[in-house]
Coordinates of C-alpha atoms and ligand atoms in Angstrom, one line a residue:
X1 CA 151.3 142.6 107.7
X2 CA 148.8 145.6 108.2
X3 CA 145.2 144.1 108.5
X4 CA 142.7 145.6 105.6
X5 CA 139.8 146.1 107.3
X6 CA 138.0 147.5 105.2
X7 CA 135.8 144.6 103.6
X8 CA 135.6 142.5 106.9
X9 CA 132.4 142.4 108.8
X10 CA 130.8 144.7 111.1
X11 CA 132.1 143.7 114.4
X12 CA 135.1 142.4 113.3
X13 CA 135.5 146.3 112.2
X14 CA 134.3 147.3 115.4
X15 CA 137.0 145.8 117.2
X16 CA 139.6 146.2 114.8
X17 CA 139.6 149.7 112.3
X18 CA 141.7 152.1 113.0
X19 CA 143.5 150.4 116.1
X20 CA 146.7 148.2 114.6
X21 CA 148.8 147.2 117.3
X22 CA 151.2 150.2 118.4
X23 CA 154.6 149.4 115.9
X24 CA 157.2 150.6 118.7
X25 CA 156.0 149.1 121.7
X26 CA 153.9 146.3 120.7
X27 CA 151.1 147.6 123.0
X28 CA 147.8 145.9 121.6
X29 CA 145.3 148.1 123.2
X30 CA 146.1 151.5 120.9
X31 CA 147.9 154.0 123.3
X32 CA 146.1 157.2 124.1
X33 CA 148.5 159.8 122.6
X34 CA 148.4 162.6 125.4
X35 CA 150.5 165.4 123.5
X36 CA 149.4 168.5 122.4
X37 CA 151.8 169.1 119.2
X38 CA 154.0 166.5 117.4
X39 CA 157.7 167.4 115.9
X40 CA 158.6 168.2 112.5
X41 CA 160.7 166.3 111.0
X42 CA 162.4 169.4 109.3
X43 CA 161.4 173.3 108.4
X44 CA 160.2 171.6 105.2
X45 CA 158.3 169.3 106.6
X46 CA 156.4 172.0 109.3
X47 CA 156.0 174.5 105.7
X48 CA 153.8 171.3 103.9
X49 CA 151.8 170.8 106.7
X50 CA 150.5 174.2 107.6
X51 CA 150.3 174.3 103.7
X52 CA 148.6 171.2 103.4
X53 CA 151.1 169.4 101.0
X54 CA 151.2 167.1 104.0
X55 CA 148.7 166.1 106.4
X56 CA 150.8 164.2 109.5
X57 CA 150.1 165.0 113.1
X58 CA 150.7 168.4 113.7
X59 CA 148.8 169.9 116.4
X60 CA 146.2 168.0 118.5
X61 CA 143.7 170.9 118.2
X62 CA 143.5 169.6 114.3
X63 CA 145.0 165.8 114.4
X64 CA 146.0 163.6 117.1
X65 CA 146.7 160.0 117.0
X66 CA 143.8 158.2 119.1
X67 CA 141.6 160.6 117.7
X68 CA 142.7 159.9 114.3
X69 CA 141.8 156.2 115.1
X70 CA 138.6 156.6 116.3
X71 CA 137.9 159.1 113.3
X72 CA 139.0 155.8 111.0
X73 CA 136.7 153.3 112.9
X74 CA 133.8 155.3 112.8
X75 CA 134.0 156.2 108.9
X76 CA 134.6 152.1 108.6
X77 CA 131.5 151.5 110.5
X78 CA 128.8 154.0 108.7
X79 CA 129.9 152.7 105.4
X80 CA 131.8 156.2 105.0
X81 CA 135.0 158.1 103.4
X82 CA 136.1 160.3 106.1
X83 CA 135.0 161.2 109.3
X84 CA 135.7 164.5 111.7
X85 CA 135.8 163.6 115.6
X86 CA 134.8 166.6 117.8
X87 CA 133.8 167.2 121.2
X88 CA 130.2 166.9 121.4
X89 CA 127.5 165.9 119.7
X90 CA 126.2 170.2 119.5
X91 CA 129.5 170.2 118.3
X92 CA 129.0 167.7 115.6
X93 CA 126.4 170.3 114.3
X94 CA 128.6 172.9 113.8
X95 CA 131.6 171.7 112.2
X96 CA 129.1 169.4 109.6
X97 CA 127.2 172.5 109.0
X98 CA 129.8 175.2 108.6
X99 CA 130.9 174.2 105.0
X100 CA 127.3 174.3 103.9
X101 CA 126.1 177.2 105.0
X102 CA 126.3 181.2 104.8
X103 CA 124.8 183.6 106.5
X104 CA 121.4 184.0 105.0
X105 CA 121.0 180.9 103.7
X106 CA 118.8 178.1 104.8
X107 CA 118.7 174.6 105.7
X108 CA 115.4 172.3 106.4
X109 CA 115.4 170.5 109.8
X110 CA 112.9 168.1 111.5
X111 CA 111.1 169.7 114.3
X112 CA 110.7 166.1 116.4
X113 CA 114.9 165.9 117.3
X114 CA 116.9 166.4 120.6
X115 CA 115.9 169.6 122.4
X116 CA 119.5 171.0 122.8
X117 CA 119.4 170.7 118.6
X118 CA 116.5 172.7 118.2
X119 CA 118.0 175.2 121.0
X120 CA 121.2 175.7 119.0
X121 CA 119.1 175.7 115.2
X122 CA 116.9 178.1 116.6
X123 CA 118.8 180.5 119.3
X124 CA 122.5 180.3 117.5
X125 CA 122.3 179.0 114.0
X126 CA 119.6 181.5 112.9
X127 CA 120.1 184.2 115.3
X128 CA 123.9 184.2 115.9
X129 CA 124.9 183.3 112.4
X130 CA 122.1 184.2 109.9
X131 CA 121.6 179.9 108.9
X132 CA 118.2 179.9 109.1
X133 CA 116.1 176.5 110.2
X134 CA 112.8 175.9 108.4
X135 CA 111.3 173.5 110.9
X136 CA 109.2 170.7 109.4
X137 CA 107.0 167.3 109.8
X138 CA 110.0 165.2 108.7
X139 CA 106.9 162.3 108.4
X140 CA 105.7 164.1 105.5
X141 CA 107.6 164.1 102.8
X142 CA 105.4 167.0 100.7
X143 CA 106.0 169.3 103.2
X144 CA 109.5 168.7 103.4
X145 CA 109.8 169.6 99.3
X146 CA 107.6 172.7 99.9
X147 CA 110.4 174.2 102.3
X148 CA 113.3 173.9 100.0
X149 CA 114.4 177.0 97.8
X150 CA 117.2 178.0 96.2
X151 CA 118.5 179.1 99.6
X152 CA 118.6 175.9 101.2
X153 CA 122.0 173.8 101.5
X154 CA 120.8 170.8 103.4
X155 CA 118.1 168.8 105.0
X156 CA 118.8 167.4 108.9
X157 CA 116.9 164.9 110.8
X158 CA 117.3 162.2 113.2
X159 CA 117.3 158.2 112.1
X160 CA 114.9 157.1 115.4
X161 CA 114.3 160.6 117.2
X162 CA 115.4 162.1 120.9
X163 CA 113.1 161.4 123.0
X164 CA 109.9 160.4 121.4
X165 CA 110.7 157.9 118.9
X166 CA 110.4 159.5 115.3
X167 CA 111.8 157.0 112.8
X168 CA 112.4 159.1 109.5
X169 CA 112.0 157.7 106.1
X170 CA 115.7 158.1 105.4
X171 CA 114.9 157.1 101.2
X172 CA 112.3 159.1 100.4
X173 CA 114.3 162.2 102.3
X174 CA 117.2 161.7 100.3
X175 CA 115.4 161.3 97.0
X176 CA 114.0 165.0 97.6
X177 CA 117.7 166.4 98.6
X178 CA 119.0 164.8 95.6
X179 CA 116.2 166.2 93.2
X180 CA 117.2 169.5 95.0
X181 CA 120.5 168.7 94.7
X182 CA 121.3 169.8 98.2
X183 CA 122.9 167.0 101.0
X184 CA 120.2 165.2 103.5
X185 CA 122.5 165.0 107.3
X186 CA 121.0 162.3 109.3
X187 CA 122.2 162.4 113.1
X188 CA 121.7 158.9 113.6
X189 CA 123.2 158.9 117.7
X190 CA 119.8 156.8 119.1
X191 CA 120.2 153.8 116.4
X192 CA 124.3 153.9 115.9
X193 CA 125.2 152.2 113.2
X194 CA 125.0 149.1 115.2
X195 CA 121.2 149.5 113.7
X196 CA 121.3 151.5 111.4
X197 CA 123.5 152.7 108.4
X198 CA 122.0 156.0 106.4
X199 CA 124.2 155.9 104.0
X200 CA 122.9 152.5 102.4
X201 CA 120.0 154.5 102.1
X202 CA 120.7 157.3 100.7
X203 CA 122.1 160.3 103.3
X204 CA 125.0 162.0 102.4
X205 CA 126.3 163.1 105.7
X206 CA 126.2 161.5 109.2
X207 CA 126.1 163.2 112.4
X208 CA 126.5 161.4 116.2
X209 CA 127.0 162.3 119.7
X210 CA 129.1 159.8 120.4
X211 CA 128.5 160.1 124.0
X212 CA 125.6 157.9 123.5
X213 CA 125.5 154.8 122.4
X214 CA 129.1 154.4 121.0
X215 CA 131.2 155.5 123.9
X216 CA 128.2 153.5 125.7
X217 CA 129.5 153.7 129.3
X218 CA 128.6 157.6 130.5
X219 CA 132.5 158.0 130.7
X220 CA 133.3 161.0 127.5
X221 CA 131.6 163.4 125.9
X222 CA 132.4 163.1 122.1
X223 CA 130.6 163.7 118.4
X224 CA 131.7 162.7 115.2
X225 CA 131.1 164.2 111.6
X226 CA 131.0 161.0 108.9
X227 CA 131.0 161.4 105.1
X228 CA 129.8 159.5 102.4
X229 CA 132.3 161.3 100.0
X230 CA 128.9 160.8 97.7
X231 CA 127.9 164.3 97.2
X232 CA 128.9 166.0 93.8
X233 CA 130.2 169.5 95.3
X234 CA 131.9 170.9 92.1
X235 CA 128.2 170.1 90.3
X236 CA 126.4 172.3 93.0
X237 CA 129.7 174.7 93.1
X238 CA 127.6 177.8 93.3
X239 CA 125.7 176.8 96.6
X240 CA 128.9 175.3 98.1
X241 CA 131.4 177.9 98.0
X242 CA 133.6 176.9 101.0
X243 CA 134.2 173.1 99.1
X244 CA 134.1 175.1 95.6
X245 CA 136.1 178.1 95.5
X246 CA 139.2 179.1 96.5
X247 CA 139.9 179.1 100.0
X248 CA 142.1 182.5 100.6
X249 CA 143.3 181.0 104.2
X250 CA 145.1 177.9 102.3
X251 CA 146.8 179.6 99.5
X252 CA 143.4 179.4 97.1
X253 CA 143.2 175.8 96.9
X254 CA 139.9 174.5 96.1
X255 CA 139.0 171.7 98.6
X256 CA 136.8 169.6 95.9
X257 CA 139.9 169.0 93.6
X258 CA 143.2 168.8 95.7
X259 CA 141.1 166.7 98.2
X260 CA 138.2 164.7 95.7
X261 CA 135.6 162.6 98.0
X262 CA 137.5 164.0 101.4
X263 CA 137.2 167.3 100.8
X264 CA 134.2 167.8 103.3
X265 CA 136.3 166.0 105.9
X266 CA 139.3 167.8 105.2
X267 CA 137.6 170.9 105.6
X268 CA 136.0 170.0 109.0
X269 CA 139.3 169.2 110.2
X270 CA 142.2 172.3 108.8
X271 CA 139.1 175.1 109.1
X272 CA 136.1 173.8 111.0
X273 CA 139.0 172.4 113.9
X274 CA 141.3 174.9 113.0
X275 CA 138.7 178.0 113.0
X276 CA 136.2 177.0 115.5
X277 CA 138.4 174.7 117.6
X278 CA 136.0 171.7 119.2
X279 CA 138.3 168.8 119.5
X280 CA 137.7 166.0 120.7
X281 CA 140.7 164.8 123.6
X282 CA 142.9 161.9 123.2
X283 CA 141.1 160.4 126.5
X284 CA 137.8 160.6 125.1
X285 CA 138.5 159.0 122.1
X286 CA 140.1 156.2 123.5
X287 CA 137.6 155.4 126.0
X288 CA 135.1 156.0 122.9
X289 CA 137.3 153.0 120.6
X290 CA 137.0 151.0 123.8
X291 CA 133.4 151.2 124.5
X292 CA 132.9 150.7 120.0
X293 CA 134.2 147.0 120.6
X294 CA 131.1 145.8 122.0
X295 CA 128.4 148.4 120.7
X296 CA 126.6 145.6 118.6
X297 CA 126.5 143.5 121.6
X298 CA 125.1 146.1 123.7
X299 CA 122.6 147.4 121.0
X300 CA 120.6 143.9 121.0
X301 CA 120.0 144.0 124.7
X302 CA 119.6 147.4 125.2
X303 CA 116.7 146.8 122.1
X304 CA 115.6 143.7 123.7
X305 CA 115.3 145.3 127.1
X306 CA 112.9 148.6 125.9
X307 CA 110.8 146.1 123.8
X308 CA 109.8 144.4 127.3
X309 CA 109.6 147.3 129.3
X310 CA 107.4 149.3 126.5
X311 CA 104.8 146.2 126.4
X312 CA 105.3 146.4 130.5
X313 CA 104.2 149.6 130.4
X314 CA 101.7 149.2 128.0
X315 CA 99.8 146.9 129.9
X316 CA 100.0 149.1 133.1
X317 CA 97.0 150.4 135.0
X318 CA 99.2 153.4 135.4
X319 CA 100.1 154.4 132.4
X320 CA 98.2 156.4 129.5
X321 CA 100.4 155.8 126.6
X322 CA 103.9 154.7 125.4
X323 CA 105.4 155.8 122.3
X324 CA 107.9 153.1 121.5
X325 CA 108.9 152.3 117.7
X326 CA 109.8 149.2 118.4
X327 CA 106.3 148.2 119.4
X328 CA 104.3 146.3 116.2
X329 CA 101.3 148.7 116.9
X330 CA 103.5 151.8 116.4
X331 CA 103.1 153.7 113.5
X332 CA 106.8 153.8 112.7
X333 CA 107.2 150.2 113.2
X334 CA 106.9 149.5 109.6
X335 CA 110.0 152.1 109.2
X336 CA 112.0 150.3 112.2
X337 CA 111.8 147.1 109.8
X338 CA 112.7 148.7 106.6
X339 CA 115.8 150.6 108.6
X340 CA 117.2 149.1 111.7
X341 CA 118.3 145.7 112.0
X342 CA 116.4 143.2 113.1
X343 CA 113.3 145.1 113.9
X344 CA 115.8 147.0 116.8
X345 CA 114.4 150.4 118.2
X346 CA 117.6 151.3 120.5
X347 CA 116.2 152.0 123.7
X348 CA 115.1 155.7 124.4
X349 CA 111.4 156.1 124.3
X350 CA 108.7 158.0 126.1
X351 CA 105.7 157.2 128.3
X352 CA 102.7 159.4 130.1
X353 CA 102.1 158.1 133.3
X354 CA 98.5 158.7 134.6
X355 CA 98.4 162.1 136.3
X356 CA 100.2 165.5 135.2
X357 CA 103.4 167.3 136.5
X358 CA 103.1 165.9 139.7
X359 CA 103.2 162.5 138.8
X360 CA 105.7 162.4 136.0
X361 CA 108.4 164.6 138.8
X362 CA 107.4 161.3 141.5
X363 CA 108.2 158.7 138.9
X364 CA 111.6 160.1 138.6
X365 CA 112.6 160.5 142.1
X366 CA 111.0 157.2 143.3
X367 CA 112.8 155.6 141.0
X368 CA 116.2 153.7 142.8
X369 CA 117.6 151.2 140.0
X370 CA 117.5 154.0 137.4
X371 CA 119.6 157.3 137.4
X372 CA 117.7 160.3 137.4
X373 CA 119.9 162.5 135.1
X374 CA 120.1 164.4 131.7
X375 CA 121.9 161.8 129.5
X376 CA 120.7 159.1 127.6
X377 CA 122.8 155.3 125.7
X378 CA 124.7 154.2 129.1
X379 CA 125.3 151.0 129.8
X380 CA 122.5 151.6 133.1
X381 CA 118.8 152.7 132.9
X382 CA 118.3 156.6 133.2
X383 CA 115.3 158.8 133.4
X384 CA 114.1 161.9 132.7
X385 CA 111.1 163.7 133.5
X386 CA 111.9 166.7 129.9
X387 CA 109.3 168.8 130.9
X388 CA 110.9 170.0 134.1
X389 CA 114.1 169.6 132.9
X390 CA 115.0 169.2 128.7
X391 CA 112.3 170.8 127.3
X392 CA 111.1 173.6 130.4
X393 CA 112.1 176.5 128.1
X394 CA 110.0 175.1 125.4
X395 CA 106.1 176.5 125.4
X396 CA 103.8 174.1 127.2
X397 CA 101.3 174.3 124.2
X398 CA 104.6 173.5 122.0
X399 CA 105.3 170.4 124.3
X400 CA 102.3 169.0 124.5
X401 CA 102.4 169.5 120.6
X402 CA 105.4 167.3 120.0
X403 CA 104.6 164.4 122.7
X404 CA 106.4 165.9 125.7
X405 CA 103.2 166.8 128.1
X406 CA 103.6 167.2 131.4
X407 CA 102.9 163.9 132.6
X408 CA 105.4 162.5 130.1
X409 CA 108.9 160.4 131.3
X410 CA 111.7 159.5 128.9
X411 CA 113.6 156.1 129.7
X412 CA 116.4 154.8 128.6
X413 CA 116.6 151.4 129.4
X414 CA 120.1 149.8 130.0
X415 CA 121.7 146.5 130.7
X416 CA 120.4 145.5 133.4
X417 CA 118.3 142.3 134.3
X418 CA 115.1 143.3 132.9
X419 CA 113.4 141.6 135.8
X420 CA 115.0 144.4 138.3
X421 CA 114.4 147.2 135.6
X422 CA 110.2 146.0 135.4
X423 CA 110.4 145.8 139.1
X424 CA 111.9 149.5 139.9
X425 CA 109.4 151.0 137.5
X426 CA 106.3 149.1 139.0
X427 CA 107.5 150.4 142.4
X428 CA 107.9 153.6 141.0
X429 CA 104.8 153.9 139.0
X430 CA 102.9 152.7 142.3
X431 CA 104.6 155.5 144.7
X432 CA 104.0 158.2 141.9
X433 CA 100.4 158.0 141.7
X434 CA 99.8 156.6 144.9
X435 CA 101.3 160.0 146.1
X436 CA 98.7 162.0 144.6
X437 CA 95.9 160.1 145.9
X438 CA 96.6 160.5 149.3
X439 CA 97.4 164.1 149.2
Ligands
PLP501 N1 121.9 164.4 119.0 C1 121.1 163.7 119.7 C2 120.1 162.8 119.1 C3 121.2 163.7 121.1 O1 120.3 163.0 121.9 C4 122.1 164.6 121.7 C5 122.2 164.7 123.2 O2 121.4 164.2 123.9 C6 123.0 165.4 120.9 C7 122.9 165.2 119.5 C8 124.0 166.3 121.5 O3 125.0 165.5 122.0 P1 126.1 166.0 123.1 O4 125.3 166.0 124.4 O5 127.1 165.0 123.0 O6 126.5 167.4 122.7

């Protein structure tokens, strides 16, 4: 009989939604279905899916097997109703924000998230499409009010931020998108839901790159669009046309009453997908199911391992600061208790190391355990020195504004013994700024 998994716990879910054992062959791992299109059963059937009278497997651009089960796990996991697997997390932007937005409107976005976001807000979304960012202090919840007007369709921010540590305070954001009656869209990729789950706090909509934490193993590039299937779209019908009205490209249904709490989803899937065509491969999602089995497992160490290395590196003559939520002195710390589990901070943080550009470029390269490369939520420690790299095109009187000086390094610890990860960053820190005193 077909396992329900629906009110079983976390990691039982974790291992088990979405991923039955495969009914022809018995295969217990779930296959990874490497076809592009899928038969009809009969010209009636082909009619009532490119209609949407039926929604089977149809074309893999749309809907594909193994993505479909990876789509089902993650929507289990966040507490959600539907979710819409994509390429990338950039990509995850897109396709959440494309039924919310027009040309000319707005949306309200936190300035302290993941570079390559504020690239594509800024340099795409408003200048490419006409959605127009209005970048605020997500830490102050008056200033976020004072940017909403009647042209703004959403809020988006980060649960625990990319790279320096922002923890938002998910309630009191939604309570103001409710009042405006416009949907909050936390990208929650640094904390998974592992740590933490938005919509028990409020959010509407949930964004990942799920070539983070979830996949978890630096193997496939993925996102994932999640919904709460909470937000009243026929209520707010003038401001969400594209979930409202009739849609002229399938037959003038309205997507809020043929499909009821999935009609976000759906729409992500037969126009976002269809229309704008990131999808995320068969492959990808497979490996992204895999690494999903032991997420929780690798979200306590990974937690546990930054927590020593921040209080390492707190106590180091060669370092000036570290900006680490999961440290007690941190100012978000009492947010990391109210929202992540057991106090857990993930593990991407950033430090200054004494010195300037110089220094913070030695770090990196003297560095041999870690990986010096742009990614972050392997399963081994990586660094990043962002304002060489990440955040070069941003304004050095911008970066040093939003905690990414010069001298600053972004870590992301992994699983390693944390004895061998303290030791490769003492060697490091010693080389770095030995360097420079005997140039
Ligand atoms: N969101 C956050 C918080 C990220 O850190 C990143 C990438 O680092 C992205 C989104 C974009 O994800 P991807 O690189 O999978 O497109």
């Amino acid at each position: 009989m077909a396992l329900d998994t629906k009110k079983l716990g976390f990691n039982t879910k974790a291992l088990h939604a979405g991923t039955p054992p495969d009914p022809t062959t018995g295969a217990r791992q779930f296959p990874i279905h490497q076809s592009t299109a899928f038969v009809f059963n009969d010209a009636q059937h082909g009619a009532d899916m490119f209609a949407l009278r039926s929604m089977d497997f149809s074309y893999s651009r749309m809907t594909n097997p193994t993505v479909d089960a990876l789509q089902k796990r993650l929507a289990e996991l966040e507490g959600g109703v539907g979710c819409v697997a994509v390429a990338s997390g950039i990509a995850a932007h897109l396709v959440a924000l494309l039924p919310l937005m027009q040309p000319g409107m707005e949306f309200v976005a936190s300035s302290r998230i993941y570079g390559g976001t504020v690239n594509q807000f800024t340099n795409t979304f408003r200048e490419r499409f006409g959605w127009n960012v209005k970048w605020v202090d997500i830490t102050n919840p008056e200033e976020v009010k004072a940017a909403i007007n009647e042209k703004t369709r959403c809020i988006f921010m980060e649960s625990i931020s990319n790279p320096s540590g922002v923890v938002a305070d998910i309630e009191a954001i939604a309570k103001i998108a409710d009042s405006a009656g416009i949907p909050l869209v936390v990208d929650n990729t640094i904390a998974s839901p592992a740590l933490c789950r938005p919509f028990e706090h409020g959010a509407h909509i949930i964004t990942h790159s799920t070539t983070k934490y979830l996949s978890g193993h630096g193997t496939a590039m993925g996102g994932a669009v999640i919904d709460s299937g909470k937000f009243d779209w026929k209520k707010h019908a003038d401001k969400y046309p594209s979930l409202a009205a009739p849609n002229a490209s399938y037959d003038n249904i309205v997507f809020a009453d043929q499909f009821g709490e999935m009609a976000y989803t759906v729409y992500g899937i037969v126009v976002g997908l269809r229309d704008v065509g990131p999808c995320q491969s068969p492959l990808n999602a497979f490996l992204t199911l895999s690494g999903i089995e032991t997420l929780s497992l690798r979200m306590e160490r990974h937690s546990e391992n930054a927590l020593k290395v921040a209080e390492f590196l707190k106590a180091h003559p060669c370092v000036e600061w570290v900006s680490y939520s999961g440290l007690p002195d941190s100012q978000f710390f009492p947010l990391v208790k109210k929202y992540m589990k057991n106090g857990y901070a993930s593990s991407v943080f950033t430090f200054a190391i004494k010195g300037g550009i110089s220094e913070g470029k030695a770090f990196a390269e003297k560095l041999k355990l870690f990986s010096f490369l742009a990614n972050i939520g392997d399963t081994r420690s990586l660094v990043i020195h962002p304002a060489s790299t990440t955040h070069s095109q941003v304004p050095p009187e911008r970066r040093a504004q939003i905690g990414i000086g010069e001298n600053v390094v972004r870590l992301s610890i992994g699983l390693e013994d944390i004895e061998d990860i303290i030791a490769d960053i003492d060697q490091a820190l010693k080389a770095a700024t030995n360097q420079k005193a005997a140039a």
